[in-house]
Short mmCIF file of C-alpha atoms and ligand atoms in Angstrom, two decimals:
data_model
loop_
_atom_site.label_atom_id
_atom_site.label_comp_id
_atom_site.label_asym_id
_atom_site.label_seq_id
_atom_site.Cartn_x
_atom_site.Cartn_y
_atom_site.Cartn_z
CA MET A 1 186.38 132.64 138.44
CA THR A 2 190.02 133.16 139.29
CA ASP A 3 190.73 129.89 141.06
CA PRO A 4 189.55 126.96 138.91
CA SER A 5 189.86 124.56 141.84
CA LYS A 6 186.92 126.40 143.43
CA MET A 7 184.63 125.36 140.58
CA ARG A 8 181.73 123.16 141.59
CA LEU A 9 180.09 121.13 138.84
CA ARG A 10 177.41 118.54 138.92
CA PHE A 11 176.14 115.62 136.95
CA ALA A 12 172.40 115.30 137.44
CA PRO A 13 170.92 112.24 135.73
CA SER A 14 167.23 111.40 135.92
CA PRO A 15 166.88 107.71 136.78
CA THR A 16 164.15 107.12 134.23
CA GLY A 17 166.27 104.68 132.23
CA SER A 18 169.84 103.47 131.95
CA LEU A 19 172.80 105.76 131.26
CA HIS A 20 173.01 106.37 127.53
CA ILE A 21 175.86 107.68 125.45
CA GLY A 22 174.64 111.25 125.66
CA GLY A 23 174.43 111.09 129.45
CA ALA A 24 177.81 109.40 129.65
CA ARG A 25 179.31 112.19 127.56
CA THR A 26 177.77 114.83 129.84
CA ALA A 27 179.18 112.98 132.85
CA LEU A 28 182.60 112.70 131.22
CA PHE A 29 182.80 116.38 130.21
CA ASN A 30 181.91 117.44 133.76
CA TRP A 31 184.38 114.96 135.19
CA LEU A 32 187.22 116.04 132.87
CA LEU A 33 186.69 119.70 133.71
CA VAL A 34 186.67 118.96 137.42
CA ARG A 35 189.60 116.56 137.45
CA GLY A 36 191.63 118.85 135.19
CA ALA A 37 191.13 121.77 137.57
CA GLY A 38 191.21 119.95 140.91
CA ALA A 39 187.61 121.12 141.38
CA THR A 40 184.54 119.38 142.83
CA LEU A 41 181.96 117.15 141.16
CA VAL A 42 178.57 116.64 142.75
CA LEU A 43 176.35 113.75 141.69
CA ARG A 44 172.66 114.48 141.98
CA ILE A 45 169.97 111.97 141.13
CA GLU A 46 166.95 113.85 139.81
CA ASP A 47 164.29 111.47 140.96
CA THR A 48 161.33 113.80 141.36
CA ASP A 49 159.43 112.02 138.60
CA ARG A 50 158.27 109.32 141.00
CA ASP A 51 156.50 107.26 138.37
CA ARG A 52 159.49 106.86 136.08
CA SER A 53 162.38 106.94 138.58
CA THR A 54 163.23 103.48 139.92
CA PRO A 55 165.90 102.21 142.32
CA GLU A 56 167.00 99.78 139.58
CA ASN A 57 167.69 102.67 137.24
CA VAL A 58 169.61 104.49 139.98
CA ASP A 59 171.74 101.37 140.47
CA GLN A 60 172.30 101.02 136.74
CA ILE A 61 173.44 104.63 136.43
CA LEU A 62 175.82 104.38 139.40
CA ASP A 63 177.09 101.09 138.07
CA ALA A 64 177.69 102.57 134.60
CA LEU A 65 179.55 105.57 136.06
CA LYS A 66 181.71 103.29 138.19
CA TRP A 67 182.46 101.04 135.25
CA LEU A 68 183.47 104.09 133.22
CA GLU A 69 185.68 105.02 136.18
CA LEU A 70 184.02 108.41 136.52
CA ASP A 71 183.98 109.19 140.21
CA TRP A 72 182.41 112.07 142.07
CA ASP A 73 183.26 114.01 145.22
CA GLU A 74 179.86 114.68 146.77
CA GLY A 75 176.61 112.75 146.64
CA PRO A 76 174.75 111.03 145.30
CA ILE A 77 172.26 113.60 146.48
CA PHE A 78 168.68 112.55 145.78
CA GLN A 79 166.53 115.41 144.62
CA SER A 80 163.54 113.86 146.37
CA ASP A 81 165.38 114.20 149.71
CA ASN A 82 165.33 117.98 149.26
CA ALA A 83 161.53 118.20 149.31
CA VAL A 84 161.42 120.12 152.60
CA ARG A 85 163.89 122.67 151.30
CA HIS A 86 161.90 123.03 148.05
CA GLN A 87 158.77 123.81 150.09
CA GLU A 88 160.68 126.30 152.19
CA VAL A 89 161.80 128.24 149.12
CA LEU A 90 158.34 127.98 147.59
CA VAL A 91 156.72 129.45 150.68
CA SER A 92 159.28 132.23 150.89
CA LEU A 93 158.65 133.21 147.27
CA LEU A 94 154.88 133.17 147.90
CA ASP A 95 155.31 135.23 151.06
CA ALA A 96 157.45 137.75 149.23
CA GLY A 97 154.87 138.06 146.46
CA LEU A 98 157.39 136.78 143.93
CA ALA A 99 155.12 133.84 143.21
CA TYR A 100 151.35 133.39 143.38
CA ARG A 101 148.73 130.71 143.40
CA SER A 102 146.73 130.54 140.23
CA LEU A 103 143.78 128.55 139.00
CA ALA A 104 144.57 129.37 135.38
CA THR A 105 144.19 126.41 133.05
CA ALA A 106 145.82 125.84 129.67
CA ASP A 107 142.62 127.26 128.13
CA ASP A 108 142.98 130.39 130.22
CA VAL A 109 146.55 130.80 128.99
CA ARG A 110 145.34 130.43 125.39
CA ALA A 111 142.54 132.92 125.95
CA TYR A 112 145.08 135.36 127.40
CA LYS A 113 147.22 135.06 124.30
CA ASP A 114 144.21 135.48 122.01
CA GLN A 115 143.55 138.71 123.77
CA HIS A 116 147.13 140.01 124.14
CA GLY A 117 148.84 138.46 121.13
CA SER A 118 150.52 135.08 120.85
CA GLU A 119 153.94 136.59 121.51
CA ARG A 120 152.87 137.85 124.89
CA GLY A 121 153.83 135.74 127.92
CA PHE A 122 150.95 134.77 130.19
CA ARG A 123 150.45 136.83 133.36
CA GLY A 124 147.94 135.47 135.84
CA GLN A 125 146.25 136.83 138.91
CA ASP A 126 146.67 135.72 142.47
CA ASP A 127 143.72 133.38 143.11
CA GLY A 128 145.00 132.36 146.53
CA GLU A 129 144.74 128.71 145.50
CA GLY A 130 145.84 126.39 142.72
CA ALA A 131 149.23 125.89 141.13
CA VAL A 132 152.12 128.17 142.04
CA ARG A 133 153.38 130.45 139.28
CA LEU A 134 156.48 132.57 139.41
CA ARG A 135 155.95 136.23 138.59
CA VAL A 136 158.12 137.07 135.61
CA PRO A 137 159.47 140.59 136.14
CA GLU A 138 160.00 143.14 133.36
CA GLY A 139 163.26 142.96 131.51
CA ALA A 140 165.24 140.15 130.01
CA SER A 141 167.40 137.18 131.02
CA ILE A 142 170.69 136.66 129.35
CA VAL A 143 172.12 133.18 129.12
CA ASP A 144 175.81 133.65 128.65
CA ASP A 145 176.46 130.12 127.52
CA ALA A 146 180.12 129.11 127.64
CA ILE A 147 179.69 127.23 124.35
CA ARG A 148 176.97 129.03 122.44
CA GLY A 149 177.63 132.58 123.57
CA GLU A 150 174.93 135.00 124.63
CA THR A 151 171.24 134.37 124.17
CA ARG A 152 168.82 137.00 125.32
CA PHE A 153 165.32 136.03 126.47
CA GLU A 154 162.91 138.95 126.63
CA HIS A 155 160.69 138.40 129.63
CA VAL A 156 157.69 139.84 127.87
CA HIS A 157 157.54 136.62 125.81
CA LEU A 158 157.83 134.23 128.77
CA ASP A 159 154.75 132.87 130.53
CA ASP A 160 154.75 133.11 134.31
CA PRO A 161 156.08 129.56 134.79
CA VAL A 162 154.32 127.04 137.00
CA ILE A 163 156.83 126.03 139.68
CA ALA A 164 154.57 123.81 141.82
CA ARG A 165 151.33 121.93 141.29
CA ALA A 166 148.22 122.65 143.31
CA ASP A 167 149.13 119.74 145.61
CA GLY A 168 152.40 121.50 146.45
CA SER A 169 154.70 119.15 144.53
CA VAL A 170 157.37 121.24 142.84
CA LEU A 171 158.20 121.20 139.16
CA TYR A 172 161.45 120.18 137.63
CA ASN A 173 162.90 123.59 136.68
CA PHE A 174 162.27 124.92 140.14
CA ALA A 175 163.85 121.94 141.91
CA VAL A 176 166.92 122.05 139.66
CA ALA A 177 167.56 125.73 140.31
CA VAL A 178 167.08 125.41 144.08
CA ASP A 179 169.35 122.35 144.21
CA ASP A 180 172.04 123.94 142.05
CA HIS A 181 171.93 126.98 144.28
CA ASP A 182 172.10 124.99 147.51
CA ALA A 183 174.97 122.86 146.25
CA GLY A 184 176.91 126.00 145.32
CA ILE A 185 177.16 124.91 141.70
CA THR A 186 179.28 127.32 139.68
CA HIS A 187 179.04 125.68 136.24
CA VAL A 188 176.18 123.71 134.71
CA VAL A 189 177.41 121.60 131.82
CA ARG A 190 174.58 119.62 130.25
CA GLY A 191 172.96 118.54 127.00
CA ASP A 192 171.51 120.92 124.51
CA ASP A 193 168.04 119.57 125.17
CA HIS A 194 168.02 121.58 128.39
CA LEU A 195 168.69 124.94 126.75
CA SER A 196 165.02 125.86 126.74
CA ASN A 197 164.84 125.21 130.50
CA THR A 198 167.60 127.67 131.25
CA PRO A 199 165.56 130.93 131.19
CA LYS A 200 163.07 129.40 133.64
CA GLN A 201 165.88 128.32 135.93
CA LEU A 202 167.44 131.79 135.69
CA LEU A 203 164.12 133.29 136.78
CA VAL A 204 164.10 131.04 139.85
CA PHE A 205 167.64 132.12 140.70
CA ALA A 206 166.64 135.75 140.30
CA ALA A 207 163.58 135.27 142.51
CA MET A 208 165.78 133.71 145.20
CA GLY A 209 168.08 136.72 144.91
CA ALA A 210 170.90 134.35 144.01
CA THR A 211 173.57 134.44 141.34
CA ALA A 212 173.05 131.84 138.65
CA PRO A 213 175.84 129.49 137.62
CA ILE A 214 177.59 129.66 134.26
CA TYR A 215 175.83 127.44 131.74
CA ALA A 216 177.33 125.37 128.96
CA HIS A 217 175.07 123.37 126.66
CA LEU A 218 176.69 120.50 124.81
CA PRO A 219 175.87 119.82 121.18
CA LEU A 220 173.39 117.10 120.32
CA LEU A 221 174.54 113.64 119.33
CA HIS A 222 173.66 112.34 115.89
CA GLY A 223 174.20 108.98 114.24
CA PRO A 224 176.36 108.66 111.09
CA ASP A 225 173.20 109.29 109.01
CA GLY A 226 172.85 112.75 110.53
CA LYS A 227 169.72 111.84 112.49
CA LYS A 228 169.36 112.27 116.24
CA LEU A 229 171.14 109.40 118.00
CA SER A 230 168.83 106.50 118.78
CA LYS A 231 168.85 102.77 119.28
CA ARG A 232 168.96 102.26 115.51
CA HIS A 233 172.55 103.46 115.52
CA GLY A 234 173.79 100.53 117.61
CA ALA A 235 174.63 100.23 121.26
CA ALA A 236 172.97 103.05 123.08
CA SER A 237 173.53 102.48 126.79
CA VAL A 238 176.78 102.15 128.69
CA GLN A 239 175.72 98.67 129.81
CA GLU A 240 175.27 97.62 126.19
CA LEU A 241 178.68 98.98 125.29
CA ARG A 242 180.17 97.00 128.14
CA ASP A 243 178.38 93.84 126.99
CA ASP A 244 179.62 94.49 123.47
CA GLY A 245 183.17 94.26 124.76
CA TYR A 246 184.33 97.87 124.75
CA LEU A 247 186.92 99.04 127.25
CA PRO A 248 186.04 101.91 129.56
CA GLU A 249 189.21 103.82 128.66
CA ALA A 250 188.43 103.54 124.94
CA ILE A 251 184.88 104.74 125.51
CA ARG A 252 186.18 107.70 127.51
CA ASN A 253 188.54 108.60 124.71
CA TYR A 254 185.92 108.21 122.02
CA ILE A 255 183.10 110.08 123.71
CA ALA A 256 185.46 112.89 124.74
CA LEU A 257 185.72 113.56 121.01
CA LEU A 258 181.96 113.86 120.57
CA GLY A 259 181.80 117.62 120.27
CA TRP A 260 185.28 118.37 121.53
CA GLY A 261 188.61 118.22 119.77
CA THR A 262 192.16 119.45 119.92
CA ASP A 263 193.70 121.93 117.51
CA ASP A 264 195.85 119.19 116.05
CA ASP A 265 192.87 116.83 115.65
CA GLU A 266 194.50 114.10 117.66
CA THR A 267 192.29 111.12 118.27
CA LEU A 268 194.12 108.82 120.64
CA LEU A 269 194.27 110.62 123.94
CA SER A 270 194.78 108.92 127.26
CA THR A 271 192.48 109.89 130.09
CA ASP A 272 195.34 111.79 131.76
CA GLU A 273 195.89 113.75 128.58
CA LEU A 274 192.18 114.42 128.27
CA LYS A 275 192.10 115.74 131.83
CA ARG A 276 194.98 118.05 131.02
CA ARG A 277 193.72 119.29 127.66
CA PHE A 278 189.95 119.29 127.89
CA GLY A 279 188.24 122.68 127.99
CA LEU A 280 184.88 124.15 127.03
CA ASP A 281 186.59 126.58 124.64
CA HIS A 282 187.05 123.75 122.15
CA VAL A 283 183.54 122.35 122.41
CA SER A 284 181.65 122.76 119.17
CA LYS A 285 178.14 124.15 118.73
CA SER A 286 177.20 121.76 115.95
CA PRO A 287 175.94 118.23 116.52
CA ALA A 288 178.54 115.52 117.04
CA ILE A 289 178.38 112.18 115.26
CA PHE A 290 178.49 108.95 117.25
CA ASP A 291 179.86 106.30 114.91
CA GLU A 292 180.22 102.88 116.46
CA LYS A 293 182.66 101.86 113.71
CA LYS A 294 185.11 104.49 114.92
CA LEU A 295 184.64 103.38 118.49
CA ARG A 296 185.40 99.80 117.41
CA TRP A 297 188.56 100.92 115.69
CA MET A 298 189.66 102.90 118.72
CA ASN A 299 188.83 100.04 121.04
CA GLY A 300 191.05 97.76 118.95
CA ARG A 301 193.90 100.23 119.38
CA TYR A 302 193.40 100.24 123.14
CA LEU A 303 193.20 96.44 123.29
CA ARG A 304 196.56 96.15 121.59
CA GLU A 305 198.15 98.55 124.08
CA LEU A 306 197.24 96.31 127.03
CA THR A 307 199.77 93.87 128.43
CA LEU A 308 198.99 90.22 127.78
CA GLU A 309 198.24 89.73 131.48
CA ASP A 310 195.84 92.65 131.61
CA LEU A 311 194.04 91.69 128.41
CA THR A 312 193.79 88.06 129.55
CA ALA A 313 192.36 89.11 132.90
CA ARG A 314 189.75 91.27 131.19
CA LEU A 315 188.84 88.52 128.75
CA GLU A 316 188.55 85.96 131.53
CA LEU A 317 186.20 88.29 133.36
CA PHE A 318 184.25 88.97 130.18
CA THR A 319 183.86 85.34 129.11
CA GLY A 320 183.75 83.76 132.56
CA ARG A 321 186.42 81.26 131.41
CA THR A 322 189.95 80.73 132.67
CA GLY A 323 193.24 79.65 131.20
CA LEU A 324 192.91 81.92 128.19
CA ALA A 325 196.42 83.42 128.01
CA GLY A 326 197.64 81.28 125.10
CA ALA A 327 194.50 81.94 123.06
CA VAL A 328 194.74 85.64 123.85
CA GLU A 329 198.30 85.78 122.67
CA ILE A 330 197.49 84.36 119.24
CA SER A 331 194.29 86.33 118.69
CA ARG A 332 194.93 89.79 120.12
CA GLU A 333 195.92 91.30 116.79
CA LYS A 334 192.65 90.18 115.24
CA ILE A 335 190.12 91.43 117.77
CA GLN A 336 188.69 94.89 118.24
CA THR A 337 186.43 94.20 121.20
CA LEU A 338 186.40 91.69 124.04
CA ALA A 339 183.29 90.23 122.43
CA ASP A 340 185.25 89.41 119.25
CA PHE A 341 187.46 87.00 121.17
CA TRP A 342 185.25 83.98 121.78
CA PRO A 343 183.82 83.70 118.25
CA LEU A 344 187.41 83.77 116.98
CA VAL A 345 189.05 81.27 119.36
CA GLY A 346 186.28 79.58 121.30
CA PHE A 347 186.87 76.48 119.13
CA VAL A 348 190.18 75.93 120.92
CA PHE A 349 188.24 75.18 124.11
CA ASP A 350 184.83 74.06 122.88
CA GLY A 351 185.87 72.06 119.81
CA PRO A 352 185.41 72.94 116.13
CA ALA A 353 182.44 75.06 115.14
CA GLU A 354 179.79 73.68 112.82
CA ASP A 355 180.04 75.63 109.57
CA GLN A 356 178.93 73.58 106.60
CA ALA A 357 179.69 76.30 104.06
CA ALA A 358 183.27 76.54 105.31
CA TRP A 359 183.59 72.78 105.11
CA ASP A 360 182.21 72.60 101.56
CA LYS A 361 184.62 75.26 100.38
CA THR A 362 187.70 73.68 101.92
CA ILE A 363 187.79 70.05 102.99
CA GLY A 364 184.83 69.38 100.73
CA ALA A 365 186.74 70.64 97.67
CA PRO A 366 188.20 68.10 95.25
CA GLY A 367 191.58 66.80 96.35
CA ALA A 368 191.45 68.48 99.74
CA VAL A 369 191.14 65.31 101.78
CA GLU A 370 194.27 63.99 100.15
CA ILE A 371 196.14 67.16 101.02
CA LEU A 372 194.82 67.06 104.57
CA ALA A 373 196.05 63.47 104.92
CA GLU A 374 199.48 64.61 103.82
CA VAL A 375 199.32 67.48 106.33
CA ARG A 376 198.52 64.96 109.00
CA SER A 377 201.56 62.82 108.20
CA ALA A 378 203.83 65.84 108.03
CA LEU A 379 202.63 67.17 111.40
CA ALA A 380 202.96 63.75 112.96
CA ALA A 381 206.54 63.55 111.70
CA VAL A 382 208.03 66.91 112.78
CA ALA A 383 210.45 66.50 115.65
CA GLU A 384 209.43 69.55 117.68
CA PHE A 385 205.90 70.87 117.38
CA ASP A 386 206.41 74.64 117.31
CA VAL A 387 205.43 77.52 115.04
CA ASP A 388 208.59 77.21 112.92
CA THR A 389 208.45 73.46 112.42
CA VAL A 390 204.71 73.45 111.72
CA GLN A 391 205.17 76.28 109.27
CA SER A 392 208.05 74.59 107.42
CA ALA A 393 206.19 71.30 107.22
CA LEU A 394 203.12 72.96 105.71
CA ARG A 395 205.12 75.14 103.34
CA ALA A 396 207.02 72.09 102.11
CA ILE A 397 203.70 70.57 101.02
CA VAL A 398 202.75 73.81 99.25
CA GLU A 399 206.06 73.79 97.36
CA GLU A 400 206.08 70.17 96.49
CA ARG A 401 202.51 70.24 95.17
CA GLY A 402 202.90 73.59 93.50
CA VAL A 403 199.56 74.78 94.93
CA LYS A 404 198.45 78.03 96.55
CA PRO A 405 199.19 78.12 100.29
CA ASN A 406 195.49 78.22 101.09
CA ALA A 407 194.94 74.89 99.39
CA VAL A 408 196.98 73.44 102.25
CA PHE A 409 196.24 75.85 105.08
CA GLN A 410 192.46 76.16 104.77
CA PRO A 411 191.60 72.45 105.11
CA LEU A 412 193.78 72.31 108.23
CA ARG A 413 192.16 75.47 109.55
CA VAL A 414 188.67 74.06 109.08
CA ALA A 415 189.74 70.74 110.59
CA MET A 416 190.92 72.58 113.72
CA ALA A 417 188.39 75.40 113.96
CA GLY A 418 185.39 74.17 112.00
CA THR A 419 185.32 77.53 110.20
CA THR A 420 187.59 79.61 108.01
CA ILE A 421 187.95 82.25 110.70
CA SER A 422 190.67 81.61 113.23
CA PRO A 423 193.92 83.06 114.49
CA GLY A 424 197.09 82.18 112.54
CA ILE A 425 197.11 78.59 111.40
CA PHE A 426 200.57 77.65 112.77
CA GLU A 427 199.97 79.37 116.10
CA THR A 428 196.60 77.69 116.42
CA ALA A 429 198.05 74.24 115.81
CA VAL A 430 200.78 74.85 118.36
CA LEU A 431 198.30 76.11 120.93
CA LEU A 432 196.13 73.03 120.44
CA GLY A 433 199.23 70.84 120.68
CA ARG A 434 200.19 68.01 118.39
CA GLU A 435 197.87 65.44 119.86
CA GLU A 436 194.74 67.56 119.70
CA THR A 437 195.61 68.92 116.26
CA LEU A 438 196.07 65.42 114.87
CA SER A 439 192.92 64.16 116.48
CA ARG A 440 190.90 67.03 114.95
CA VAL A 441 192.49 66.34 111.57
CA ASP A 442 191.60 62.65 111.96
CA ARG A 443 187.99 63.50 112.67
CA ALA A 444 187.90 65.72 109.60
CA LEU A 445 189.45 62.98 107.48
CA GLU A 446 186.85 60.50 108.66
CA ARG A 447 184.07 62.88 107.88
CA GLY A 448 185.66 63.87 104.56
CA GLU A 449 186.16 60.33 103.28
CA PRO A 450 182.69 59.55 101.85
CA GLN A 451 182.37 62.99 100.27
CA SER A 452 185.77 62.74 98.59
CA SER A 453 185.00 59.33 97.16
CA ALA A 454 181.65 60.60 95.92
CA SER A 455 183.20 63.58 94.17
N1 LIG F 1 168.10 115.43 134.95
C1 LIG F 1 168.37 115.95 133.65
C2 LIG F 1 168.58 114.82 132.68
O1 LIG F 1 168.85 113.71 133.08
C3 LIG F 1 169.59 116.84 133.62
C4 LIG F 1 169.29 118.16 134.20
C5 LIG F 1 170.43 119.11 134.21
O2 LIG F 1 171.57 118.74 133.96
O3 LIG F 1 170.16 120.26 134.52
O4 LIG F 1 168.46 115.04 131.49
#
């Protein structure tokens, strides 16, 4: 195709579940190709499996696409709305003798193969009733896959495919081909799992006398253990990734790299850059590895790029709390996902956490209550209560006692946070303010008293 802006691609999810990473990657690759070329993306909901397709799943998929900020230009078209058109094509193929009604059962197909050899594709007779089968002509179909190159399918090995059941309801491969044709789709970019459907869809195109689109089958996704990606490997759906605190722009960046890469192996690529650089020529044939650890790392990088206002707004939305800016400022270097935030600084708002092991190790250690009492006096005495003054006061105690800094810092940390995990100790104290810091230290001292006298 000479003018890339004339390309028409589609994303065609089946609403039989939520949008998973594989589906999101397919959507993203289509979207990047389209947006990079100024072309058109059609969204088609393949809801012909009436038992498994639900409106809730449709909503979840649309919601996931919107959250990922992957928009489309036409649709959503519902495959089930095209039923009349499917029948029209079916009847025209029957009328033209390109398809026939057949009563052949699976046993009949087996018997045929016993007689003609297992390599021989089944050819039935026109029974005038029963399921509709497409007549496979002599010759071969060539799938010229934009990623995998040419694969030749000799027709002699293909069974005459069933394209509609006896009740007239059409089968998946038929509906897909008719819909792709009607929507003027020029490129079909989809998961590898559909490769085996392609010859059947090509046969439908040929029977309609239509030119088939260009196909590109994306490599499978594996987990870090090399096994096909599944729930075991962590968050599997886009909704779960959102709940786990990932940013849509980080997910776009990370999943763009699942099977695609640049010559210089760059990893951090903004969506604009991806749009500019993405192409099927650099999509690999071998399976890509989804590793949530790498996504976490990348998400952390994206979090740190956000302005404080933006990150605060996202965290307030994520946690449903307000007034978080100060806590965000002191914790942003330590979090990789939005979900990491509350466990790290929730104590500022909700009071110290209850972590007995942390207590035992710190305030419960011999001499710690005495140190904490000294910390209290020092913090009560500083003129201004800011990061510098709090820091100097605490460091003076470290010096004077000749102890390791943690012997002074950790009891204070646990007094404030209840655990040994918190943002920086000085920043935390300043955020809490003198009064609250002292009152938390007092509570710790009260609680620590009997244990220290016992030890
Ligand atoms: N509906 C299919 C799926 O969700 C995709 C079909 C296609 O892209 O051709 O797996």
